[in-house]
JSON list of C-alpha atoms and ligand atoms in Angstrom, two decimals:
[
{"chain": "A", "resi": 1, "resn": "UNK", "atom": "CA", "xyz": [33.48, -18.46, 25.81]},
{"chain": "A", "resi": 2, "resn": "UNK", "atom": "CA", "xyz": [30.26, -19.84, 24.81]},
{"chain": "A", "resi": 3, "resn": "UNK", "atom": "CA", "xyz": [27.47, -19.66, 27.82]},
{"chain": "A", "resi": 4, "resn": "UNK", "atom": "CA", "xyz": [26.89, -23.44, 28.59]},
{"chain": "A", "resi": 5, "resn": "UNK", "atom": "CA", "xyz": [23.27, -22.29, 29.72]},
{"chain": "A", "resi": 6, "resn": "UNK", "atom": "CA", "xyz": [21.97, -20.60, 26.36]},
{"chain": "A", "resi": 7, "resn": "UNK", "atom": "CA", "xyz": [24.90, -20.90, 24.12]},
{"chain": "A", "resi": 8, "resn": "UNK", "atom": "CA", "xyz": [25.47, -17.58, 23.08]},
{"chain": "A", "resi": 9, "resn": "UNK", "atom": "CA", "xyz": [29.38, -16.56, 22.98]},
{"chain": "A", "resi": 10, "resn": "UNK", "atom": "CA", "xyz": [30.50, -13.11, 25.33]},
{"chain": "A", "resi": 11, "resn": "UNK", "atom": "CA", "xyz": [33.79, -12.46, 26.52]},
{"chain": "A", "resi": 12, "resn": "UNK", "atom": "CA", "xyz": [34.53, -13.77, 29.93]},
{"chain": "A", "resi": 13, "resn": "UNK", "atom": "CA", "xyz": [35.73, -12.42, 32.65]},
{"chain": "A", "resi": 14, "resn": "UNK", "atom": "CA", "xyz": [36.11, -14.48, 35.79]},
{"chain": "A", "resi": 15, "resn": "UNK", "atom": "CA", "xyz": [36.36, -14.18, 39.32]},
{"chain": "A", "resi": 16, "resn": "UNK", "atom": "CA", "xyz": [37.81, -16.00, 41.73]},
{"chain": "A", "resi": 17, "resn": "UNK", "atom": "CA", "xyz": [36.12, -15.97, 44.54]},
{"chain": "A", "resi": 18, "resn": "UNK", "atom": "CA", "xyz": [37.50, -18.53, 47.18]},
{"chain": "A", "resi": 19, "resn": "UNK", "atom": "CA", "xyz": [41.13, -20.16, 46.81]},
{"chain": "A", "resi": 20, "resn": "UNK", "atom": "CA", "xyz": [41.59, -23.37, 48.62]},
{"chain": "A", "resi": 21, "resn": "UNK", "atom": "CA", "xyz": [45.03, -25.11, 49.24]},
{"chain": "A", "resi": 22, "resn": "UNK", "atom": "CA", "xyz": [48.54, -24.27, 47.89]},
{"chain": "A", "resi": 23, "resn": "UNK", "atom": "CA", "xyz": [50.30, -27.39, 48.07]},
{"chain": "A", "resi": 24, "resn": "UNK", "atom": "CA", "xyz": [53.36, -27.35, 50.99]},
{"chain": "A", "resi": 25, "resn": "UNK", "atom": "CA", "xyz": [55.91, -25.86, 48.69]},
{"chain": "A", "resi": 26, "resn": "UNK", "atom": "CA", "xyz": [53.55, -23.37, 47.15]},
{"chain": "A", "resi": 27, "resn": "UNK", "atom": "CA", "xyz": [53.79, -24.25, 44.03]},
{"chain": "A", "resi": 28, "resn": "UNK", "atom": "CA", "xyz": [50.28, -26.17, 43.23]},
{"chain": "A", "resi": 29, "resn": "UNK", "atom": "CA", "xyz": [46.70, -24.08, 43.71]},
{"chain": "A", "resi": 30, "resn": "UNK", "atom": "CA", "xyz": [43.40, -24.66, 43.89]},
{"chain": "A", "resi": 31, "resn": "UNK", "atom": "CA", "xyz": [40.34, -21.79, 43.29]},
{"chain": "A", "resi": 32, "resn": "UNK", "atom": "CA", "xyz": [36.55, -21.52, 42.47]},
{"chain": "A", "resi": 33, "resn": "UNK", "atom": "CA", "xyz": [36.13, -19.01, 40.15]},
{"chain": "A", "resi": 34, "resn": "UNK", "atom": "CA", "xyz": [32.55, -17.75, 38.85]},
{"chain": "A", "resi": 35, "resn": "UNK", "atom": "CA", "xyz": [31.44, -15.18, 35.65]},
{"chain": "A", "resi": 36, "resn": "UNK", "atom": "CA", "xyz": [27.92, -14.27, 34.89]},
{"chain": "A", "resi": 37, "resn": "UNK", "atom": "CA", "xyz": [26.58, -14.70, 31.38]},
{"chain": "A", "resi": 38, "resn": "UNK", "atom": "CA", "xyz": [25.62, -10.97, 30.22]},
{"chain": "A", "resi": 39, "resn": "UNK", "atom": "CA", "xyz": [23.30, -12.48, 27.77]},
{"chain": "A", "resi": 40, "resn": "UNK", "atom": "CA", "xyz": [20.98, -15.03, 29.86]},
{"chain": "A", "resi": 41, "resn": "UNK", "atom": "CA", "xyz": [22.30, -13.81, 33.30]},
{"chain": "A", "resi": 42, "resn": "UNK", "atom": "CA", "xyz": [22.68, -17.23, 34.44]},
{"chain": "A", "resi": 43, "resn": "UNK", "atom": "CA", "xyz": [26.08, -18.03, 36.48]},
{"chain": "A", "resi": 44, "resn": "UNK", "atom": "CA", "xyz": [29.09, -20.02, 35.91]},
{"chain": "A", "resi": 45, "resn": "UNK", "atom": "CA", "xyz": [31.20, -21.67, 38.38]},
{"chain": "A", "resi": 46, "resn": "UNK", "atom": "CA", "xyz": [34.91, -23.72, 37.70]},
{"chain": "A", "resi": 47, "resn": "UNK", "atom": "CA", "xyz": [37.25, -25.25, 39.62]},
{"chain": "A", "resi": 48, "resn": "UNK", "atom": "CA", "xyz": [40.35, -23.94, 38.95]},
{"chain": "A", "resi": 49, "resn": "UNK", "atom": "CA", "xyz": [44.12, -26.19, 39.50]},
{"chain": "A", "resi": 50, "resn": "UNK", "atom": "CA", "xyz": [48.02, -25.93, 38.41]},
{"chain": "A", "resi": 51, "resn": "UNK", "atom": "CA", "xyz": [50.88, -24.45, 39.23]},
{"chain": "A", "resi": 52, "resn": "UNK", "atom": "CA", "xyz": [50.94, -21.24, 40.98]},
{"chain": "A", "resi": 53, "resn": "UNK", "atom": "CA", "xyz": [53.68, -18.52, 39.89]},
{"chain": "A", "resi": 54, "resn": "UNK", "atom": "CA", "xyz": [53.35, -16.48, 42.92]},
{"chain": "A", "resi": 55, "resn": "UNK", "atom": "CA", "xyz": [51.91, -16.90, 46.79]},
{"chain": "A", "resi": 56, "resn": "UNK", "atom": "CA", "xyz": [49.38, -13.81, 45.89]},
{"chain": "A", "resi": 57, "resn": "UNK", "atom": "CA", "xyz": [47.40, -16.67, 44.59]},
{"chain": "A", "resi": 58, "resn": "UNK", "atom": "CA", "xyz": [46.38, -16.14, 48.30]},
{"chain": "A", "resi": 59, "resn": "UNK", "atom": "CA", "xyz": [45.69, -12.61, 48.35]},
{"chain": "A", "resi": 60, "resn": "UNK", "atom": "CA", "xyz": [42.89, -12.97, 45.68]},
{"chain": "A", "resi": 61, "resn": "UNK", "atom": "CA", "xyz": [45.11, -11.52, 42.19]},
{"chain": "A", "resi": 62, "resn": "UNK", "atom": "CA", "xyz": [45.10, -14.40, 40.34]},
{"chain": "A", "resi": 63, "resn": "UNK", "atom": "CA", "xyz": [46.44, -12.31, 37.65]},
{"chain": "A", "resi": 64, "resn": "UNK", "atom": "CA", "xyz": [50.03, -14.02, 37.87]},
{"chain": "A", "resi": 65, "resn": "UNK", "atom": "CA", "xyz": [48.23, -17.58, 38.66]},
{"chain": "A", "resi": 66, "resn": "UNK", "atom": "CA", "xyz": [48.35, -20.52, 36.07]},
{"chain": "A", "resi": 67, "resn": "UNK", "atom": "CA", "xyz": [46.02, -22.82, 36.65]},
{"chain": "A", "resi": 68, "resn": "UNK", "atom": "CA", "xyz": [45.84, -24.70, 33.70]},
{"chain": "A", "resi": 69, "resn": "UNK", "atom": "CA", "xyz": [43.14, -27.43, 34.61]},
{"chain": "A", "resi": 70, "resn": "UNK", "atom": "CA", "xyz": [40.11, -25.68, 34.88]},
{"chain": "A", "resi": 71, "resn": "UNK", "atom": "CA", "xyz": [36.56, -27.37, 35.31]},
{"chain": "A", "resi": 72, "resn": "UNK", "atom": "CA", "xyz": [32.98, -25.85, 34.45]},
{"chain": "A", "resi": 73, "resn": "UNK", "atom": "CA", "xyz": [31.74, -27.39, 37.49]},
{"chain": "A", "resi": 74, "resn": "UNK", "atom": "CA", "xyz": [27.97, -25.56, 37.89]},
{"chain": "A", "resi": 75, "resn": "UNK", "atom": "CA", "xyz": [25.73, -25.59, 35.21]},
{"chain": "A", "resi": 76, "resn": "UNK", "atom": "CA", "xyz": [26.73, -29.38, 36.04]},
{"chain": "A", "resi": 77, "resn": "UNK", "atom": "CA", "xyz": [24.91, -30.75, 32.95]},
{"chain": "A", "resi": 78, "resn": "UNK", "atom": "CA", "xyz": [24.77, -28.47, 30.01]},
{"chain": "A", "resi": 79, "resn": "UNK", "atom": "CA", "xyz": [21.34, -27.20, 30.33]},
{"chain": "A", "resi": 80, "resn": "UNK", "atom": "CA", "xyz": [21.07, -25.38, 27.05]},
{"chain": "A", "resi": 81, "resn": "UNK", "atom": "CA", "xyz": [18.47, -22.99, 26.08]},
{"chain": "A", "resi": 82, "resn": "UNK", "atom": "CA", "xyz": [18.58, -24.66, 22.61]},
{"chain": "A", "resi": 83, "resn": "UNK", "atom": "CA", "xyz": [16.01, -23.79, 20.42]},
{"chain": "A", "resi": 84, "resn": "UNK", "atom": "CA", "xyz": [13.45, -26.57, 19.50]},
{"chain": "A", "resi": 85, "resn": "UNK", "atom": "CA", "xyz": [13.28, -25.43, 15.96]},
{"chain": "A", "resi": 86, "resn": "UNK", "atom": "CA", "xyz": [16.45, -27.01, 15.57]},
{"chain": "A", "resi": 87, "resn": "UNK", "atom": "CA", "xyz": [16.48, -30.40, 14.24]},
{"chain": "A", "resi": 88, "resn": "UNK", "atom": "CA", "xyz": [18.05, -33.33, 16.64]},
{"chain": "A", "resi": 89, "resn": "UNK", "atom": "CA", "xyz": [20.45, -34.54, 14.16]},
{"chain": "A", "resi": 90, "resn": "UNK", "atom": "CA", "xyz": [21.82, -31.30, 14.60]},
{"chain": "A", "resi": 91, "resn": "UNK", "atom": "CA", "xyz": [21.44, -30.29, 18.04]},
{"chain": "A", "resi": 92, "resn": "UNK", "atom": "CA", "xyz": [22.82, -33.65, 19.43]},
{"chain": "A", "resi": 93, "resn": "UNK", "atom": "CA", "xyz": [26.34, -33.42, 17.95]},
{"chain": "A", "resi": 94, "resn": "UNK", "atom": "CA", "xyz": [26.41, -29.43, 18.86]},
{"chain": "A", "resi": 95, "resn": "UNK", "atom": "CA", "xyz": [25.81, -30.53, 22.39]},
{"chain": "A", "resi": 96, "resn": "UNK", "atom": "CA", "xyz": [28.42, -32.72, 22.52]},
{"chain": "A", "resi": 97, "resn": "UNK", "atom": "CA", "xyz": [30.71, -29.81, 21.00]},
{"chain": "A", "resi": 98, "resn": "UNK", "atom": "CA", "xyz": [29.86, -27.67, 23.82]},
{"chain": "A", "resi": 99, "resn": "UNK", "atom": "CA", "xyz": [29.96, -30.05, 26.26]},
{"chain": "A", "resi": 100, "resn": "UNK", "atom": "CA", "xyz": [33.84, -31.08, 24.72]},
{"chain": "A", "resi": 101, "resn": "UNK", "atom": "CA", "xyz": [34.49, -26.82, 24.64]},
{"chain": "A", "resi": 102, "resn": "UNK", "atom": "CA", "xyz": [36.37, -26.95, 28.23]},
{"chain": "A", "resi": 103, "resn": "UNK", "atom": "CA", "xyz": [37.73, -30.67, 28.15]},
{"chain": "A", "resi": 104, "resn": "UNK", "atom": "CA", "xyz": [39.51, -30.58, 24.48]},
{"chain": "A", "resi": 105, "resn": "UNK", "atom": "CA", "xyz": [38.59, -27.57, 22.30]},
{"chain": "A", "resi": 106, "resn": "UNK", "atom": "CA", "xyz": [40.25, -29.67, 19.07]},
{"chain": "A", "resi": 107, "resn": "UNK", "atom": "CA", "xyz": [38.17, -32.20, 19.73]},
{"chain": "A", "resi": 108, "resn": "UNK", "atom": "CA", "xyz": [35.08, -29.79, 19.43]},
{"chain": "A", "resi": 109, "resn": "UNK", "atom": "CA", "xyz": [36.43, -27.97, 16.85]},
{"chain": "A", "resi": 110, "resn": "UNK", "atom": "CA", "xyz": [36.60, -30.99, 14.99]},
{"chain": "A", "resi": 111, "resn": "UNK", "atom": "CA", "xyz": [32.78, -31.64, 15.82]},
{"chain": "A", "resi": 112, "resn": "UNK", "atom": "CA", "xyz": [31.68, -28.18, 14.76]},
{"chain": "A", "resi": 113, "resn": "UNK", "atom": "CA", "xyz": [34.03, -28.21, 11.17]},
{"chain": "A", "resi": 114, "resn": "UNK", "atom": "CA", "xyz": [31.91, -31.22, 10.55]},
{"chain": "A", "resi": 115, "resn": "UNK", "atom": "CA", "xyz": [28.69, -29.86, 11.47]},
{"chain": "A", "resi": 116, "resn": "UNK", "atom": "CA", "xyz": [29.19, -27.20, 9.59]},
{"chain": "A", "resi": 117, "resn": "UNK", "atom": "CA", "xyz": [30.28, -28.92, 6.54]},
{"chain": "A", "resi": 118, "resn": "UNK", "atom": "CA", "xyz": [26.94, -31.24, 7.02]},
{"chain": "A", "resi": 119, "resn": "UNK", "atom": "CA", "xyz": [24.46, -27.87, 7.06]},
{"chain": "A", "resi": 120, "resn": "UNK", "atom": "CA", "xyz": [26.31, -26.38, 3.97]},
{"chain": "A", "resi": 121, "resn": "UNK", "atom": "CA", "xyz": [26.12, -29.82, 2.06]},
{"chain": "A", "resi": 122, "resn": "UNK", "atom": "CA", "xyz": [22.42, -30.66, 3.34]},
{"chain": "A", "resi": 123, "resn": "UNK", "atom": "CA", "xyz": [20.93, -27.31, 4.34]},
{"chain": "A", "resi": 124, "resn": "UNK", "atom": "CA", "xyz": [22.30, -25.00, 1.67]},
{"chain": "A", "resi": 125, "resn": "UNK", "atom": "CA", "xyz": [22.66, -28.15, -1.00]},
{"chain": "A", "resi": 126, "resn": "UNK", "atom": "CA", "xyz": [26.08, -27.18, -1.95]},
{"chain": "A", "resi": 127, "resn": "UNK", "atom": "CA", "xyz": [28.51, -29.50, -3.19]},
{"chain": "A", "resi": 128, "resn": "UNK", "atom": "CA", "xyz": [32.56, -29.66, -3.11]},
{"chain": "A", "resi": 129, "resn": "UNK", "atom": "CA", "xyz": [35.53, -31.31, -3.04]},
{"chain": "A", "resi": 130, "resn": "UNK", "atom": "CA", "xyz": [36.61, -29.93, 0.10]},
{"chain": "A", "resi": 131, "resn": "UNK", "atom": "CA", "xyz": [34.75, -27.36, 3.26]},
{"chain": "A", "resi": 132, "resn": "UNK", "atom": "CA", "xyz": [36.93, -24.85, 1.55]},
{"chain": "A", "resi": 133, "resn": "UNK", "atom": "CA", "xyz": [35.42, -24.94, -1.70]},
{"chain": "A", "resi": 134, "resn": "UNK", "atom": "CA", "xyz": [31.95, -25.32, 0.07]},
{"chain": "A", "resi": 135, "resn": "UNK", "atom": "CA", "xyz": [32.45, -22.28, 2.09]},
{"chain": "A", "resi": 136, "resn": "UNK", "atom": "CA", "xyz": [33.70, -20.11, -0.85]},
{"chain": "A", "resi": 137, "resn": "UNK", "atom": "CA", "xyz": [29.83, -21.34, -2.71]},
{"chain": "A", "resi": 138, "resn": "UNK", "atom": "CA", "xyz": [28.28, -20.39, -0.21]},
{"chain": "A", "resi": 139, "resn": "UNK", "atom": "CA", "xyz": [30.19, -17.21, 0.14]},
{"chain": "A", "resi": 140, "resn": "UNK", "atom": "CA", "xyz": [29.09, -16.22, -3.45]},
{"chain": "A", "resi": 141, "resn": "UNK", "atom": "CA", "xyz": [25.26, -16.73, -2.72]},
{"chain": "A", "resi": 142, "resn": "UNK", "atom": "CA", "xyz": [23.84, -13.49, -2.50]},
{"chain": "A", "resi": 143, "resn": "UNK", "atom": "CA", "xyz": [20.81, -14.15, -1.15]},
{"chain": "A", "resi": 144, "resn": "UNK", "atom": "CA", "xyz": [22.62, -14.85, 2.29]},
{"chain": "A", "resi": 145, "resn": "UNK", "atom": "CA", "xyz": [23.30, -12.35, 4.60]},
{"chain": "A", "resi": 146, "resn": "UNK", "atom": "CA", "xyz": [26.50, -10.80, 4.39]},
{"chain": "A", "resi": 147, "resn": "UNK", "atom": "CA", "xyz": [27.31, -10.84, 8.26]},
{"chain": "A", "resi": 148, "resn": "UNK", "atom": "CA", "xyz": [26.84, -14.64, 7.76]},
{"chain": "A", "resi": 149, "resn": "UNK", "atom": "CA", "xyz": [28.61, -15.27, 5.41]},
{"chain": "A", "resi": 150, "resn": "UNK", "atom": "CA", "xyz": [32.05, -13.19, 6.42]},
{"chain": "A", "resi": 151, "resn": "UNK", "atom": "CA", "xyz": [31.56, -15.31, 9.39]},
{"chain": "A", "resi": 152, "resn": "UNK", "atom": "CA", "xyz": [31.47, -18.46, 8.00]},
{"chain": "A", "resi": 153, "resn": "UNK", "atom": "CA", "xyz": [34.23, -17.37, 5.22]},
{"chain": "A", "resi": 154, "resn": "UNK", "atom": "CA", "xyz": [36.48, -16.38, 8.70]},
{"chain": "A", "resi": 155, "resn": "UNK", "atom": "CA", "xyz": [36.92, -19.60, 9.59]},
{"chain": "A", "resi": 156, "resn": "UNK", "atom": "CA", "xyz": [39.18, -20.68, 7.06]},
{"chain": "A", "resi": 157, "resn": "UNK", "atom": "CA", "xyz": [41.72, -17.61, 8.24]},
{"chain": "A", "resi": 158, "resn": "UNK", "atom": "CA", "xyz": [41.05, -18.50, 11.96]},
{"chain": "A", "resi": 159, "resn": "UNK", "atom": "CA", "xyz": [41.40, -21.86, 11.79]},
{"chain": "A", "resi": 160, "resn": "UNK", "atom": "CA", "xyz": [44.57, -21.86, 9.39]},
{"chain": "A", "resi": 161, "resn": "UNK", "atom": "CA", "xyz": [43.16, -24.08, 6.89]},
{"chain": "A", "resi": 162, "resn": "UNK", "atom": "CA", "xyz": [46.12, -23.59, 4.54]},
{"chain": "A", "resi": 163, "resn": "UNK", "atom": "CA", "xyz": [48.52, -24.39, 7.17]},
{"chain": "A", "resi": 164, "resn": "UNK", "atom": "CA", "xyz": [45.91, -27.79, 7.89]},
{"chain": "A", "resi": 165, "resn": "UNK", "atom": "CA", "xyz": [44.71, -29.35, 4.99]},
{"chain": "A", "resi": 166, "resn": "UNK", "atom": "CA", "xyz": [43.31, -31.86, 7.09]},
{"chain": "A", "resi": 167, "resn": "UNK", "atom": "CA", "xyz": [40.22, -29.61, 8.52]},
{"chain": "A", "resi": 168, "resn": "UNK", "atom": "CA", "xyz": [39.52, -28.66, 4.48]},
{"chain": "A", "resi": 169, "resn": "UNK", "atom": "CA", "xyz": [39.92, -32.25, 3.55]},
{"chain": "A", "resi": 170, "resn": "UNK", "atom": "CA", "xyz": [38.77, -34.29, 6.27]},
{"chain": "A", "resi": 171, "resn": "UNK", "atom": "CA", "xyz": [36.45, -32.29, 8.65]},
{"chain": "A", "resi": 172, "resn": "UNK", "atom": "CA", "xyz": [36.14, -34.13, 11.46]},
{"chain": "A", "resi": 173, "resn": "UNK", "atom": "CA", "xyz": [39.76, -34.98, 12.04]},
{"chain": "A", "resi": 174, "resn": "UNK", "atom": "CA", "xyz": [41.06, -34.52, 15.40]},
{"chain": "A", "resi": 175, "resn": "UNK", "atom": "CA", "xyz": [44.08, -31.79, 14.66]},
{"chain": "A", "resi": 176, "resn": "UNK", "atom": "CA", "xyz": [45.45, -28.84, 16.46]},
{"chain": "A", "resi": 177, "resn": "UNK", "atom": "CA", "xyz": [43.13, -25.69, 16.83]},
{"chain": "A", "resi": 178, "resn": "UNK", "atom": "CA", "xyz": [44.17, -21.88, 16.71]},
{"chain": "A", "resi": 179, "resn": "UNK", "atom": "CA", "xyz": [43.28, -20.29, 19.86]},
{"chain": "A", "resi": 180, "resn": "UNK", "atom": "CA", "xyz": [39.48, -18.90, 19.52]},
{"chain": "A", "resi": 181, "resn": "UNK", "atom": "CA", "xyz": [39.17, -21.31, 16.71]},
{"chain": "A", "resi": 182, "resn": "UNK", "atom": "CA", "xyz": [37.10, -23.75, 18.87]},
{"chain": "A", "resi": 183, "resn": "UNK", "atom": "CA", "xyz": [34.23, -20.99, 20.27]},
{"chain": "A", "resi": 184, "resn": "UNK", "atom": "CA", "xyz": [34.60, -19.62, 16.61]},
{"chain": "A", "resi": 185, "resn": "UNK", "atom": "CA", "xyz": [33.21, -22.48, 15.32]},
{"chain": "A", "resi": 186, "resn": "UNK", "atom": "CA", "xyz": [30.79, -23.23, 17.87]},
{"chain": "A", "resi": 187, "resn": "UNK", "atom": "CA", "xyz": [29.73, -19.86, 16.92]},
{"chain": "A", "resi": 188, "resn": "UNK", "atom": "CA", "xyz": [29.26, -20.31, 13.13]},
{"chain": "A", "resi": 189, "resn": "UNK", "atom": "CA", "xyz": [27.30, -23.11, 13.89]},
{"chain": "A", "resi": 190, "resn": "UNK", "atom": "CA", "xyz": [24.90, -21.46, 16.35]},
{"chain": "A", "resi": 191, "resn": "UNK", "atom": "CA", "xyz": [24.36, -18.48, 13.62]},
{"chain": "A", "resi": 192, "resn": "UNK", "atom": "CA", "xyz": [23.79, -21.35, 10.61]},
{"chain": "A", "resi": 193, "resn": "UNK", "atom": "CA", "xyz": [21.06, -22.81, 13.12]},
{"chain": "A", "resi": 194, "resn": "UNK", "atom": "CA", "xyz": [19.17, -19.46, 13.45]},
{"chain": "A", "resi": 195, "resn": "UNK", "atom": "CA", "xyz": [19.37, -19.05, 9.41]},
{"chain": "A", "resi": 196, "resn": "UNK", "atom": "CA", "xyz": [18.54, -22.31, 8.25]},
{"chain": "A", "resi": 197, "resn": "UNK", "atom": "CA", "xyz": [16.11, -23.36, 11.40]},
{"chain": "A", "resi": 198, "resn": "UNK", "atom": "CA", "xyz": [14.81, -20.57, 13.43]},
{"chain": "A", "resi": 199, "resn": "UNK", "atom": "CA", "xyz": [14.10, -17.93, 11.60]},
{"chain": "A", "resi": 200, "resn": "UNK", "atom": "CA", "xyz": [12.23, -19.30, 9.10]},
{"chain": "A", "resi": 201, "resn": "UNK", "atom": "CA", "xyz": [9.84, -21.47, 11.85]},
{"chain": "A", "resi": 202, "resn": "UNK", "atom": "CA", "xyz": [9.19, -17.97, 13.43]},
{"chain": "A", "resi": 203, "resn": "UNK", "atom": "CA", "xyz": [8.64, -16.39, 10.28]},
{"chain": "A", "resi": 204, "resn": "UNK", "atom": "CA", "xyz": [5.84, -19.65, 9.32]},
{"chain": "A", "resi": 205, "resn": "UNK", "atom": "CA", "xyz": [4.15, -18.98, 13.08]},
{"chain": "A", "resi": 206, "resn": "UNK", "atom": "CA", "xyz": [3.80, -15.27, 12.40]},
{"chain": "A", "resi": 207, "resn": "UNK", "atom": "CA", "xyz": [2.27, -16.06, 8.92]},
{"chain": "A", "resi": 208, "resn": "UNK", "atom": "CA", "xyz": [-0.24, -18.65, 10.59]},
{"chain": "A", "resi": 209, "resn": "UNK", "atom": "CA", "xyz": [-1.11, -16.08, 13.42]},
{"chain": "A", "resi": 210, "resn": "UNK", "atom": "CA", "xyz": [-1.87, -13.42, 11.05]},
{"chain": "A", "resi": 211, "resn": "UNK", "atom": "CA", "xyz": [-3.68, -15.67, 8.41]},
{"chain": "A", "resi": 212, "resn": "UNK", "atom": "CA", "xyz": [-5.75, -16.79, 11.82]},
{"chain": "A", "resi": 213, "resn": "UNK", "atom": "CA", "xyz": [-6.45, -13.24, 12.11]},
{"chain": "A", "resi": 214, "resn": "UNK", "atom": "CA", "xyz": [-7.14, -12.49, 8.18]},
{"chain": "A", "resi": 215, "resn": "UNK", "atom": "CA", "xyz": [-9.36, -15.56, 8.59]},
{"chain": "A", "resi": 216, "resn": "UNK", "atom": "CA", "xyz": [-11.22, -14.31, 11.20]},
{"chain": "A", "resi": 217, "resn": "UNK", "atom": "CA", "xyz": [-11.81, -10.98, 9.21]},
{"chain": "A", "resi": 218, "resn": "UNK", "atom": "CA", "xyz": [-12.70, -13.25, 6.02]},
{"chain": "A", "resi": 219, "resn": "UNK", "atom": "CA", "xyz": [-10.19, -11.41, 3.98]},
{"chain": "A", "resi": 220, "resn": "UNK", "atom": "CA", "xyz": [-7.75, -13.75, 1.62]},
{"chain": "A", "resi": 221, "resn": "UNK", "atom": "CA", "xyz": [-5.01, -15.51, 3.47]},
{"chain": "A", "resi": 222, "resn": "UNK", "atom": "CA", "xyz": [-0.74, -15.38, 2.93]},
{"chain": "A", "resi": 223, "resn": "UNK", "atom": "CA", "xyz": [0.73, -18.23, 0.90]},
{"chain": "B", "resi": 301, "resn": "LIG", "atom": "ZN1", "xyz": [23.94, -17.50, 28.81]}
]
């Protein structure tokens, strides 16, 4: 899943840790369940309801347990550590893709294809008929990094383009999503922003710190 506090994606692993009413019959459960996020250590807390398969729902192994409505309830607002390097044109609509994550992952997907498609058009200045055709120029741009771009390129594969024309053609349609698609997306996204945004603003504040420094020294500054 994708941290709601800093946005970075780790695998999750919940647990429950109280379980409130099975419904007369047994049938219908309730639980809290909490994970940690290994990368900003901040926690995680979702109400979990649905059907119940078993009564060791009560004993704590909600192995056997689907619960198929399940609500990121704490952080309550998505309090984002989102870097400010990023532009708000940008960070508004990836927001909202986070924020849709839990309540309709197509929906978010959908946000994210189209994000993505609006970094490679304005960011990278490529142009196409189609995100496929984008994806595959900027696939063939060597000065990108290579981890980049296989992730980008994976999209098309995880997200079954050929099998939905309508994501190539049409972005930010509202289809059907592969499972992982959404978070993979959300994830391509995130790794766009830190090429395109963030690491070139910290590579322009290093250059101004040491040219402060040169300054200082009167020796000739970095262009
Ligand atoms: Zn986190």
């Amino acid at each position: 899943m994708i941290c709601p506090h800093c946005g970075v994606a780790f695998h999750e692993d919940w647990s429950l840790v109280a379980n409130g009413p099975v419904c007369f019959d047994g049938t219908i459960g309730t639980g809290i369940e909490y994970d940690i996020c290994p990368e900003c250590n901040e926690p995680i807390i979702r109400v979990v309801h649905g059907p119940v398969e078993n009564e060791d729902f009560l004993e704590d192994d909600n192995e056997e347990v689907i619960l198929d409505d399940k609500k990121i309830v704490y952080p309550y607002s998505i309090e984002i550590g989102l870097s400010e390097d990023i532009p708000d044109i940008y960070k508004e609509d990836f927001i909202e893709a986070m924020k849709l994550m839990s309540q309709s992952p197509k929906a978010s997907a959908a946000l994210s294809r189209r994000l993505l498609q609006k970094l490679l058009i304005d960011e990278a200045k490529i142009k196409g008929a189609s995100l496929s055709i984008q994806i595959e120029k900027f696939c063939s741009n060597d000065d990108i990094p290579s981890v980049l771009k296989e992730s980008v390129d994976a999209i098309r594969n995880i997200g079954n383009f050929a099998a939905h024309p309508l994501k190539d053609k049409n972005t930010g349609e509202i289809i059907e999503v592969e499972p992982g698609e959404a978070e993979w997306s959300l994830d391509i996204v995130r790794g766009l922003f830190d090429y395109f945004f963030i690491q070139p603003a910290r590579l322009q504040r290093r250059r101004d710190e040491l040219n402060i420094k040169l300054k200082s020294m009167g020796k000739p500054l970095l262009k």
